Amino acid sequence: MAFVLSLLMALVLVSYSPGGSLGCDLSQNHVLVGRQNLRILGQMRRLSPRLCLQDRRYFAFPQEMVEGSQLQEAQAISVLHEMLQQSFNLFHTERSSAAWDTTLLEQLRTGLHQQLDDLDACLGQVMGEEDSALGRMGPTLAVKRYFQGIHVYLKEKEYSDCAWEIVRVEIMRSFSSSTNLQERLRMMDGDLSSP
């Protein structure tokens, strides 16, 4: 039932915009910054993941919900924004500053902030004046729960170096999915001709 309501909400939002599109222009630069963020996360590696095998955790990334073909444009924008916001929050804590090389961490934060700025206009169009049901349902809620699990894990592990390494690898996986989602959004918008 929640999926049907979410789908109806997305269809209503799309139908009220000119040409049936939300008009969000996710440029190629937005996607490139996402790939750059993924590379920076790779460079942030401080220890071998093999040293941290005992700390591995399955975080249940909602990949099917994030990459599923049923995801409408409005939902996709909401999910992508939530992923970026939660990642920004995670890497913008005092504890993360102690765990990572400050130059790389600042580059990652800057890239995430740039992507969030790019999506803010789109999110405003999707969400309207107040916090819409899109942010509290389905895929967006699944992303919030996923990141809550990561925060709980870090706290349980007392923000150890191994815990941060496991989280870094996990966030790289989610960034890969978000890059695929960003590409899909650009295609949904017909932004195939931008550089």
XYZ file of N, CA, C and O in Angstrom:
780
model
N 0.810 -1.189 0.000
C 0.000 0.000 0.000
C 0.856 1.257 0.000
O 0.570 2.213 -0.708
N 1.960 1.258 0.800
C 2.842 2.429 0.869
C 3.474 2.694 -0.486
O 3.630 3.841 -0.893
N 3.826 1.617 -1.203
C 4.433 1.789 -2.517
C 3.446 2.424 -3.488
O 3.801 3.315 -4.249
N 2.190 2.008 -3.441
C 1.173 2.568 -4.333
C 0.964 4.051 -4.033
O 0.912 4.876 -4.948
N 0.892 4.402 -2.756
C 0.733 5.802 -2.377
C 1.935 6.624 -2.834
O 1.778 7.725 -3.368
N 3.122 6.071 -2.648
C 4.342 6.748 -3.077
C 4.351 6.936 -4.591
O 4.732 7.986 -5.100
N 3.933 5.915 -5.314
C 3.875 5.993 -6.773
C 2.862 7.045 -7.213
O 3.144 7.854 -8.099
N 1.702 7.068 -6.593
C 0.700 8.074 -6.935
C 1.210 9.488 -6.661
O 1.001 10.396 -7.464
N 1.891 9.666 -5.529
C 2.457 10.973 -5.196
C 3.464 11.407 -6.260
O 3.451 12.545 -6.706
N 4.322 10.502 -6.676
C 5.322 10.821 -7.697
C 4.645 11.177 -9.016
O 5.056 12.127 -9.697
N 3.604 10.449 -9.389
C 2.901 10.736 -10.640
C 2.222 12.100 -10.598
O 2.235 12.844 -11.578
N 1.646 12.452 -9.455
C 1.014 13.760 -9.319
C 2.056 14.863 -9.452
O 1.864 15.836 -10.175
N 3.184 14.689 -8.786
C 4.234 15.705 -8.861
C 4.753 15.872 -10.286
O 4.960 16.989 -10.744
N 4.958 14.779 -10.982
C 5.459 14.853 -12.355
C 4.421 15.481 -13.276
O 4.747 16.281 -14.149
N 3.158 15.179 -13.063
C 2.124 15.693 -13.959
C 1.913 17.197 -13.822
O 1.422 17.836 -14.740
N 2.263 17.802 -12.687
C 2.080 19.233 -12.504
C 3.233 20.072 -13.028
O 3.179 21.286 -12.995
N 4.299 19.442 -13.488
C 5.423 20.216 -13.997
C 5.366 20.265 -15.515
O 4.798 19.393 -16.154
N 5.950 21.310 -16.132
C 5.881 21.451 -17.574
C 6.548 20.278 -18.284
O 7.625 19.857 -17.908
N 5.909 19.798 -19.297
C 6.481 18.725 -20.108
C 6.555 17.389 -19.411
O 7.189 16.479 -19.898
N 5.937 17.263 -18.221
C 5.947 15.983 -17.518
C 7.273 15.672 -16.851
O 7.477 14.608 -16.347
N 8.216 16.610 -16.850
C 9.496 16.393 -16.205
C 9.615 17.342 -15.033
O 9.060 18.427 -15.038
N 10.384 16.948 -14.049
C 10.571 17.816 -12.899
C 11.476 18.995 -13.213
O 11.562 19.936 -12.451
N 12.161 18.959 -14.341
C 12.997 20.066 -14.741
C 14.299 20.151 -13.977
O 14.975 21.161 -14.006
N 14.682 19.114 -13.274
C 15.951 19.101 -12.568
C 17.054 18.850 -13.570
O 16.982 17.906 -14.352
N 18.037 19.702 -13.538
C 19.128 19.572 -14.487
C 20.357 19.066 -13.757
O 21.130 19.849 -13.223
N 20.494 17.754 -13.675
C 21.695 17.180 -13.099
C 22.743 17.123 -14.200
O 22.688 16.290 -15.084
N 23.667 18.038 -14.125
C 24.683 18.141 -15.162
C 25.659 16.976 -15.080
O 25.734 16.262 -14.078
N 26.429 16.835 -16.138
C 27.479 15.828 -16.154
C 28.468 16.114 -15.023
O 29.006 15.197 -14.429
N 28.669 17.385 -14.704
C 29.572 17.751 -13.613
C 29.116 17.148 -12.290
O 29.934 16.710 -11.486
N 27.801 17.117 -12.060
C 27.266 16.525 -10.837
C 27.689 15.051 -10.738
O 28.114 14.580 -9.681
N 27.577 14.345 -11.845
C 27.953 12.933 -11.882
C 29.465 12.782 -11.709
O 29.933 11.902 -10.986
N 30.227 13.663 -12.344
C 31.691 13.608 -12.219
C 32.140 13.857 -10.777
O 33.065 13.209 -10.290
N 31.486 14.797 -10.094
C 31.811 15.048 -8.688
C 31.505 13.802 -7.862
O 32.272 13.441 -6.962
N 30.420 13.114 -8.179
C 30.097 11.868 -7.490
C 31.185 10.818 -7.682
O 31.579 10.128 -6.732
N 31.682 10.701 -8.889
C 32.771 9.745 -9.154
C 34.044 10.174 -8.432
O 34.796 9.336 -7.927
N 34.297 11.478 -8.404
C 35.469 11.991 -7.703
C 35.359 11.689 -6.202
O 36.341 11.296 -5.574
N 34.178 11.839 -5.634
C 33.974 11.498 -4.225
C 34.273 10.027 -3.966
O 34.867 9.674 -2.945
N 33.887 9.194 -4.896
C 34.164 7.761 -4.774
C 35.675 7.507 -4.798
O 36.200 6.729 -3.993
N 36.391 8.193 -5.689
C 37.856 8.051 -5.742
C 38.510 8.541 -4.444
O 39.439 7.918 -3.929
N 38.020 9.659 -3.926
C 38.574 10.194 -2.681
C 38.372 9.187 -1.548
O 39.293 8.939 -0.762
N 37.197 8.600 -1.479
C 36.958 7.579 -0.453
C 37.953 6.431 -0.590
O 38.432 5.892 0.413
N 38.264 6.050 -1.817
C 39.264 5.009 -2.042
C 40.638 5.425 -1.534
O 41.377 4.619 -0.950
N 40.986 6.690 -1.725
C 42.276 7.203 -1.272
C 42.343 7.347 0.247
O 43.428 7.397 0.820
N 41.207 7.408 0.894
C 41.172 7.589 2.347
C 41.541 6.313 3.113
O 41.719 6.357 4.332
N 41.693 5.226 2.424
C 42.019 3.951 3.075
C 43.276 4.100 3.928
O 44.309 4.541 3.454
N 43.142 3.725 5.181
C 44.277 3.813 6.113
C 44.794 2.453 6.516
O 45.948 2.318 6.887
N 43.940 1.451 6.514
C 44.389 0.107 6.836
C 43.753 -0.889 5.898
O 42.744 -0.612 5.273
N 44.377 -2.026 5.849
C 43.854 -3.076 4.995
C 42.552 -3.600 5.589
O 42.487 -3.913 6.784
N 41.525 -3.714 4.735
C 40.265 -4.292 5.239
C 40.456 -5.697 5.813
O 39.687 -6.127 6.671
N 41.511 -6.391 5.375
C 41.776 -7.733 5.912
C 42.070 -7.707 7.403
O 41.795 -8.677 8.112
N 42.657 -6.609 7.867
C 42.956 -6.494 9.295
C 41.689 -6.324 10.128
O 41.719 -6.462 11.349
N 40.594 -6.024 9.453
C 39.351 -5.693 10.154
C 38.241 -6.720 9.904
O 37.063 -6.419 10.120
N 38.605 -7.900 9.461
C 37.593 -8.914 9.149
C 36.691 -9.217 10.339
O 35.492 -9.462 10.173
N 37.243 -9.182 11.542
C 36.446 -9.484 12.746
C 35.389 -8.413 12.999
O 34.429 -8.651 13.727
N 35.557 -7.237 12.401
C 34.614 -6.135 12.612
C 33.585 -5.991 11.501
O 32.763 -5.069 11.533
N 33.631 -6.875 10.523
C 32.688 -6.760 9.407
C 31.257 -6.828 9.899
O 30.940 -7.508 10.871
N 30.395 -6.125 9.166
C 28.976 -6.089 9.516
C 28.193 -5.966 8.216
O 28.598 -5.257 7.307
N 27.077 -6.621 8.176
C 26.169 -6.466 7.048
C 25.205 -5.343 7.397
O 24.435 -5.448 8.341
N 25.273 -4.243 6.648
C 24.464 -3.062 6.955
C 23.131 -3.027 6.216
O 22.340 -2.128 6.417
N 22.896 -3.992 5.366
C 21.626 -4.095 4.638
C 21.324 -2.846 3.813
O 20.262 -2.233 3.934
N 22.274 -2.465 2.957
C 22.024 -1.353 2.051
C 20.806 -1.671 1.193
O 20.730 -2.743 0.594
N 19.835 -0.759 1.113
C 18.586 -1.030 0.379
C 18.772 -0.889 -1.140
O 18.114 -0.103 -1.801
N 19.680 -1.691 -1.683
C 20.056 -1.571 -3.093
C 18.869 -1.732 -4.035
O 18.728 -0.968 -4.985
N 18.034 -2.713 -3.777
C 16.881 -2.937 -4.658
C 15.961 -1.722 -4.660
O 15.425 -1.338 -5.690
N 15.795 -1.116 -3.501
C 14.932 0.073 -3.425
C 15.589 1.275 -4.092
O 14.915 2.112 -4.666
N 16.915 1.373 -3.993
C 17.625 2.518 -4.552
C 17.803 2.387 -6.056
O 17.661 3.351 -6.796
N 18.106 1.191 -6.524
C 18.372 1.008 -7.942
C 17.191 0.411 -8.700
O 17.264 0.254 -9.909
N 16.131 0.066 -8.013
C 15.004 -0.593 -8.649
C 14.394 0.233 -9.770
O 14.337 1.455 -9.706
N 13.950 -0.438 -10.796
C 13.383 0.254 -11.955
C 12.030 0.885 -11.640
O 11.544 1.707 -12.403
N 11.424 0.519 -10.503
C 10.136 1.090 -10.127
C 10.272 2.497 -9.536
O 9.286 3.194 -9.350
N 11.502 2.899 -9.222
C 11.740 4.190 -8.591
C 11.426 5.316 -9.566
O 12.019 5.414 -10.633
N 10.470 6.150 -9.199
C 10.086 7.294 -10.020
C 11.079 8.433 -9.809
O 11.834 8.444 -8.844
N 11.040 9.425 -10.689
C 12.001 10.519 -10.635
C 11.954 11.260 -9.288
O 12.986 11.540 -8.689
N 10.765 11.547 -8.807
C 10.636 12.262 -7.537
C 11.246 11.456 -6.400
O 11.963 11.998 -5.551
N 10.983 10.160 -6.367
C 11.553 9.294 -5.335
C 13.065 9.226 -5.482
O 13.796 9.252 -4.490
N 13.544 9.110 -6.713
C 14.979 8.996 -6.968
C 15.715 10.227 -6.449
O 16.774 10.116 -5.827
N 15.170 11.402 -6.682
C 15.794 12.641 -6.212
C 15.808 12.667 -4.686
O 16.813 13.009 -4.063
N 14.707 12.288 -4.076
C 14.614 12.260 -2.616
C 15.619 11.268 -2.020
O 16.304 11.580 -1.045
N 15.723 10.094 -2.614
C 16.649 9.068 -2.137
C 18.094 9.537 -2.291
O 18.906 9.417 -1.366
N 18.420 10.076 -3.443
C 19.782 10.537 -3.690
C 20.158 11.650 -2.729
O 21.247 11.652 -2.148
N 19.258 12.584 -2.521
C 19.529 13.670 -1.582
C 19.750 13.113 -0.178
O 20.674 13.547 0.536
N 18.929 12.173 0.233
C 19.071 11.590 1.569
C 20.411 10.865 1.718
O 21.081 10.994 2.752
N 20.819 10.124 0.695
C 22.106 9.428 0.741
C 23.254 10.419 0.883
O 24.165 10.221 1.696
N 23.219 11.481 0.096
C 24.284 12.478 0.148
C 24.289 13.220 1.480
O 25.344 13.458 2.066
N 23.102 13.586 1.964
C 23.008 14.301 3.236
C 23.511 13.446 4.391
O 24.270 13.914 5.250
N 23.093 12.201 4.417
C 23.531 11.297 5.491
C 25.040 11.048 5.421
O 25.709 10.980 6.462
N 25.583 10.918 4.218
C 27.034 10.733 4.052
C 27.774 11.974 4.520
O 28.786 11.881 5.221
N 27.268 13.147 4.131
C 27.871 14.405 4.559
C 27.874 14.490 6.087
O 28.896 14.812 6.709
N 26.737 14.176 6.708
C 26.639 14.214 8.168
C 27.625 13.242 8.823
O 28.262 13.570 9.821
N 27.732 12.053 8.260
C 28.623 11.033 8.801
C 30.074 11.499 8.779
O 30.809 11.328 9.756
N 30.494 12.114 7.676
C 31.887 12.539 7.537
C 32.117 13.969 8.024
O 33.190 14.528 7.825
N 31.125 14.537 8.653
C 31.267 15.899 9.159
C 31.172 15.926 10.685
O 30.756 16.919 11.280
N 31.554 14.827 11.300
C 31.534 14.763 12.758
C 32.949 14.920 13.298
O 33.937 14.722 12.580
N 33.026 15.256 14.571
C 34.335 15.384 15.215
C 35.074 14.055 15.183
O 36.276 13.995 14.956
N 34.339 12.979 15.372
C 34.967 11.649 15.377
C 35.534 11.279 14.007
O 36.562 10.632 13.925
N 34.871 11.695 12.930
C 35.408 11.385 11.600
C 36.649 12.221 11.330
O 37.575 11.759 10.662
N 36.704 13.428 11.870
C 37.887 14.269 11.690
C 39.119 13.625 12.312
O 40.221 13.762 11.788
N 38.923 12.928 13.405
C 40.037 12.254 14.060
C 40.465 10.992 13.318
O 41.604 10.549 13.443
N 39.585 10.431 12.522
C 39.853 9.145 11.882
C 40.546 9.248 10.517
O 41.168 8.288 10.078
N 40.430 10.386 9.846
C 40.872 10.462 8.452
C 41.890 11.562 8.205
O 41.968 12.534 8.950
N 42.607 11.432 7.115
C 43.496 12.487 6.634
C 42.647 13.728 6.379
O 41.655 13.669 5.643
N 43.019 14.842 6.993
C 42.158 16.027 6.951
C 42.007 16.607 5.544
O 40.935 17.117 5.213
N 43.041 16.531 4.718
C 42.951 17.067 3.356
C 41.935 16.273 2.537
O 41.064 16.855 1.885
N 42.049 14.954 2.587
C 41.106 14.112 1.843
C 39.692 14.255 2.395
O 38.721 14.315 1.633
N 39.578 14.319 3.711
C 38.266 14.473 4.330
C 37.614 15.786 3.893
O 36.428 15.813 3.563
N 38.386 16.846 3.846
C 37.844 18.144 3.424
C 37.437 18.115 1.949
O 36.416 18.687 1.563
N 38.219 17.433 1.117
C 37.851 17.291 -0.298
C 36.545 16.527 -0.444
O 35.685 16.888 -1.253
N 36.385 15.473 0.345
C 35.148 14.687 0.306
C 33.966 15.541 0.765
O 32.915 15.562 0.112
N 34.134 16.252 1.860
C 33.058 17.114 2.353
C 32.673 18.167 1.320
O 31.478 18.436 1.116
N 33.658 18.761 0.679
C 33.386 19.776 -0.340
C 32.620 19.182 -1.512
O 31.645 19.773 -1.987
N 33.026 17.997 -1.952
C 32.329 17.328 -3.054
C 30.898 16.972 -2.695
O 29.977 17.174 -3.492
N 30.705 16.453 -1.494
C 29.351 16.114 -1.051
C 28.489 17.369 -0.954
O 27.320 17.363 -1.361
N 29.062 18.432 -0.429
C 28.318 19.694 -0.312
C 27.930 20.218 -1.696
O 26.799 20.696 -1.893
N 28.837 20.119 -2.644
C 28.541 20.561 -4.010
C 27.387 19.754 -4.602
O 26.472 20.304 -5.221
N 27.413 18.451 -4.405
C 26.330 17.611 -4.914
C 25.003 17.936 -4.221
O 23.955 17.951 -4.874
N 25.047 18.172 -2.924
C 23.823 18.536 -2.200
C 23.257 19.855 -2.722
O 22.042 19.987 -2.900
N 24.132 20.824 -2.968
C 23.675 22.097 -3.537
C 22.997 21.875 -4.883
O 21.955 22.476 -5.172
N 23.595 21.014 -5.715
C 23.013 20.717 -7.022
C 21.606 20.140 -6.883
O 20.717 20.433 -7.678
N 21.420 19.304 -5.877
C 20.135 18.615 -5.707
C 19.093 19.429 -4.949
O 17.908 19.116 -4.999
N 19.524 20.460 -4.228
C 18.578 21.224 -3.409
C 17.426 21.806 -4.224
O 16.266 21.755 -3.795
N 17.730 22.370 -5.393
C 16.658 22.932 -6.224
C 15.691 21.833 -6.665
O 14.473 22.016 -6.643
N 16.248 20.699 -7.041
C 15.404 19.580 -7.449
C 14.547 19.097 -6.288
O 13.356 18.843 -6.451
N 15.158 18.989 -5.122
C 14.422 18.510 -3.962
C 13.308 19.482 -3.595
O 12.213 19.066 -3.231
N 13.579 20.776 -3.712
C 12.550 21.778 -3.441
C 11.347 21.597 -4.345
O 10.198 21.720 -3.912
N 11.587 21.288 -5.608
C 10.489 21.056 -6.544
C 9.713 19.800 -6.173
O 8.491 19.765 -6.272
N 10.429 18.774 -5.737
C 9.794 17.497 -5.415
C 9.033 17.572 -4.095
O 7.906 17.121 -3.979
N 9.665 18.167 -3.087
C 9.109 18.138 -1.742
C 8.113 19.262 -1.483
O 7.295 19.150 -0.588
N 8.194 20.355 -2.210
C 7.279 21.462 -1.975
C 7.632 22.213 -0.710
O 8.747 22.151 -0.221
N 6.679 22.921 -0.174
C 6.898 23.798 0.974
C 7.198 23.032 2.259
O 7.998 23.434 3.059
N 6.509 21.936 2.473
C 6.683 21.211 3.731
C 7.286 19.849 3.469
O 7.395 19.406 2.343
N 7.709 19.172 4.517
C 8.298 17.846 4.402
C 7.233 16.869 3.919
O 6.358 16.464 4.654
N 7.318 16.523 2.675
C 6.320 15.668 2.044
C 6.435 14.225 2.525
O 7.418 13.824 3.117
N 5.434 13.452 2.195
C 5.433 12.027 2.534
C 6.564 11.289 1.836
O 6.986 10.236 2.302
N 7.084 11.836 0.727
C 8.176 11.154 0.025
C 9.378 10.945 0.937
O 10.090 9.956 0.810
N 9.643 11.879 1.842
C 10.790 11.773 2.735
C 10.573 10.822 3.893
O 11.512 10.489 4.596
N 9.355 10.381 4.100
C 9.056 9.528 5.249
C 8.611 8.131 4.836
O 8.170 7.359 5.666
N 8.700 7.829 3.546
C 8.185 6.546 3.075
C 9.208 5.806 2.226
O 10.144 6.405 1.711
N 8.971 4.543 2.067
C 9.658 3.699 1.115
C 11.161 3.843 1.063
O 11.842 3.732 2.077
N 11.668 4.086 -0.132
C 13.114 4.085 -0.337
C 13.865 5.118 0.508
O 14.937 4.829 1.024
N 13.328 6.305 0.679
C 14.020 7.335 1.462
C 14.119 6.915 2.922
O 15.168 7.076 3.562
N 13.059 6.364 3.451
C 13.078 5.867 4.826
C 14.075 4.716 4.966
O 14.795 4.627 5.970
N 14.161 3.862 3.965
C 15.116 2.752 3.997
C 16.553 3.276 4.045
O 17.400 2.725 4.753
N 16.829 4.345 3.321
C 18.166 4.949 3.344
C 18.458 5.523 4.732
O 19.556 5.357 5.270
N 17.481 6.199 5.327
C 17.667 6.748 6.681
C 17.980 5.620 7.677
O 18.880 5.754 8.516
N 17.247 4.538 7.590
C 17.470 3.410 8.506
C 18.851 2.790 8.286
O 19.522 2.387 9.249
N 19.256 2.705 7.046
C 20.578 2.180 6.701
C 21.670 3.007 7.397
O 22.566 2.460 8.039
N 21.587 4.318 7.294
C 22.593 5.174 7.919
C 22.489 5.167 9.442
O 23.504 5.283 10.131
N 21.290 5.004 9.990
C 21.157 4.858 11.440
C 21.922 3.627 11.910
O 22.589 3.655 12.945
N 21.830 2.553 11.131
C 22.567 1.333 11.456
C 24.073 1.556 11.449
O 24.803 1.008 12.294
N 24.550 2.367 10.523
C 25.980 2.683 10.461
C 26.404 3.484 11.695
O 27.437 3.199 12.304
N 25.601 4.461 12.076
C 25.919 5.254 13.271
C 25.946 4.380 14.532
O 26.843 4.522 15.370
N 24.980 3.488 14.653
C 24.928 2.585 15.806
C 26.166 1.686 15.833
O 26.796 1.500 16.884
N 26.539 1.172 14.666
C 27.722 0.309 14.556
C 28.977 1.054 15.024
O 29.767 0.525 15.817
N 29.179 2.281 14.528
C 30.357 3.053 14.919
C 30.396 3.279 16.437
O 31.453 3.157 17.064
N 29.243 3.573 17.000
C 29.170 3.797 18.450
C 29.487 2.507 19.205
O 30.250 2.530 20.181
N 28.910 1.387 18.749
C 29.181 0.095 19.395
C 30.664 -0.243 19.358
O 31.206 -0.806 20.303
N 31.320 0.083 18.256
C 32.743 -0.217 18.075
C 33.633 0.900 18.606
O 34.846 0.898 18.384
N 33.013 1.868 19.275
C 33.723 2.990 19.883
C 34.590 3.744 18.867
O 35.691 4.185 19.180
N 34.079 3.854 17.655
C 34.711 4.631 16.585
C 36.157 4.204 16.336
O 37.025 5.029 16.055
N 36.394 2.909 16.428
C 37.747 2.380 16.219
C 38.181 2.572 14.767
O 37.354 2.786 13.873
N 39.483 2.474 14.539
C 40.005 2.597 13.175
C 39.401 1.534 12.262
O 39.055 1.816 11.119
N 39.274 0.313 12.773
C 38.685 -0.761 11.962
C 37.217 -0.476 11.658
O 36.757 -0.718 10.542
N 36.495 0.043 12.625
C 35.081 0.366 12.380
C 34.971 1.418 11.279
O 34.138 1.291 10.377
N 35.804 2.439 11.340
C 35.770 3.467 10.296
C 36.161 2.884 8.937
O 35.607 3.268 7.907
N 37.107 1.945 8.931
C 37.512 1.328 7.666
C 36.357 0.518 7.075
O 36.088 0.584 5.876
N 35.657 -0.234 7.910
C 34.495 -1.006 7.449
C 33.433 -0.048 6.901
O 32.841 -0.286 5.843
N 33.208 1.056 7.579
C 32.216 2.041 7.134
C 32.655 2.700 5.828
O 31.850 2.908 4.923
N 33.936 3.004 5.704
C 34.451 3.606 4.461
C 34.152 2.707 3.261
O 33.633 3.152 2.240
N 34.443 1.423 3.417
C 34.186 0.462 2.336
C 32.685 0.380 2.050
O 32.254 0.348 0.890
N 31.883 0.374 3.092
C 30.424 0.309 2.929
C 29.895 1.547 2.202
O 29.057 1.441 1.304
N 30.392 2.718 2.566
C 29.943 3.951 1.916
C 30.384 3.963 0.449
O 29.659 4.454 -0.415
N 31.534 3.403 0.166
C 31.957 3.291 -1.241
C 30.937 2.476 -2.040
O 30.607 2.833 -3.168
N 30.449 1.408 -1.438
C 29.426 0.591 -2.114
C 28.162 1.402 -2.363
O 27.572 1.360 -3.439
N 27.736 2.156 -1.352
C 26.513 2.947 -1.528
C 26.730 4.080 -2.524
O 25.827 4.420 -3.284
N 27.935 4.661 -2.559
C 28.230 5.709 -3.537
C 28.188 5.157 -4.961
O 27.773 5.851 -5.885
N 28.629 3.910 -5.133
C 28.548 3.292 -6.461
C 27.096 3.225 -6.915
O 26.777 3.541 -8.060
N 26.213 2.841 -6.019
C 24.786 2.792 -6.347
C 24.235 4.188 -6.613
O 23.433 4.382 -7.517
N 24.686 5.166 -5.822
C 24.166 6.520 -6.025
C 24.663 7.099 -7.342
O 23.945 7.856 -7.991
N 25.865 6.741 -7.772
C 26.363 7.197 -9.073
C 25.492 6.623 -10.189
O 25.124 7.335 -11.126
N 25.121 5.355 -10.061
C 24.217 4.748 -11.055
C 22.865 5.459 -11.047
O 22.276 5.697 -12.098
N 22.380 5.807 -9.867
C 21.100 6.505 -9.743
C 21.180 7.893 -10.367
O 20.252 8.335 -11.051
N 22.297 8.589 -10.165
C 22.476 9.915 -10.758
C 22.463 9.835 -12.284
O 21.863 10.675 -12.958
N 23.113 8.826 -12.824
C 23.109 8.630 -14.278
C 21.679 8.412 -14.774
O 21.273 8.955 -15.794
N 20.921 7.603 -14.037
C 19.527 7.347 -14.421
C 18.692 8.612 -14.369
O 17.849 8.854 -15.233
N 18.924 9.444 -13.366
C 18.185 10.701 -13.255
C 18.485 11.609 -14.441
O 17.587 12.265 -14.971
N 19.733 11.660 -14.844
C 20.086 12.485 -16.001
C 19.358 11.971 -17.241
O 18.865 12.764 -18.051
N 19.255 10.674 -17.389
C 18.565 10.104 -18.546
C 17.068 10.370 -18.461
O 16.435 10.661 -19.473
N 16.491 10.262 -17.269
C 15.067 10.541 -17.080
C 14.755 11.966 -17.498
O 13.687 12.264 -18.016
N 15.694 12.853 -17.230
C 15.492 14.264 -17.514
C 15.803 14.623 -18.961
O 15.622 15.754 -19.361
N 16.327 13.654 -19.722
C 16.652 13.944 -21.117
C 17.873 14.827 -21.246
O 18.075 15.503 -22.247
N 18.717 14.819 -20.229
C 19.909 15.664 -20.223
C 21.069 14.919 -20.857
O 22.157 14.877 -20.327
N 20.837 14.330 -21.998
C 21.858 13.545 -22.643
C 22.825 14.388 -23.465
O 23.902 13.933 -23.827
N 22.470 15.625 -23.749
C 23.309 16.438 -24.618
C 24.288 17.329 -23.854
O 25.105 17.993 -24.446
N 24.204 17.355 -22.513
C 25.104 18.237 -21.766
C 26.498 17.611 -21.730
O 26.658 16.406 -21.825
N 27.518 18.456 -21.571
C 28.894 17.966 -21.602
C 29.223 17.064 -20.440
O 28.680 17.094 -19.409
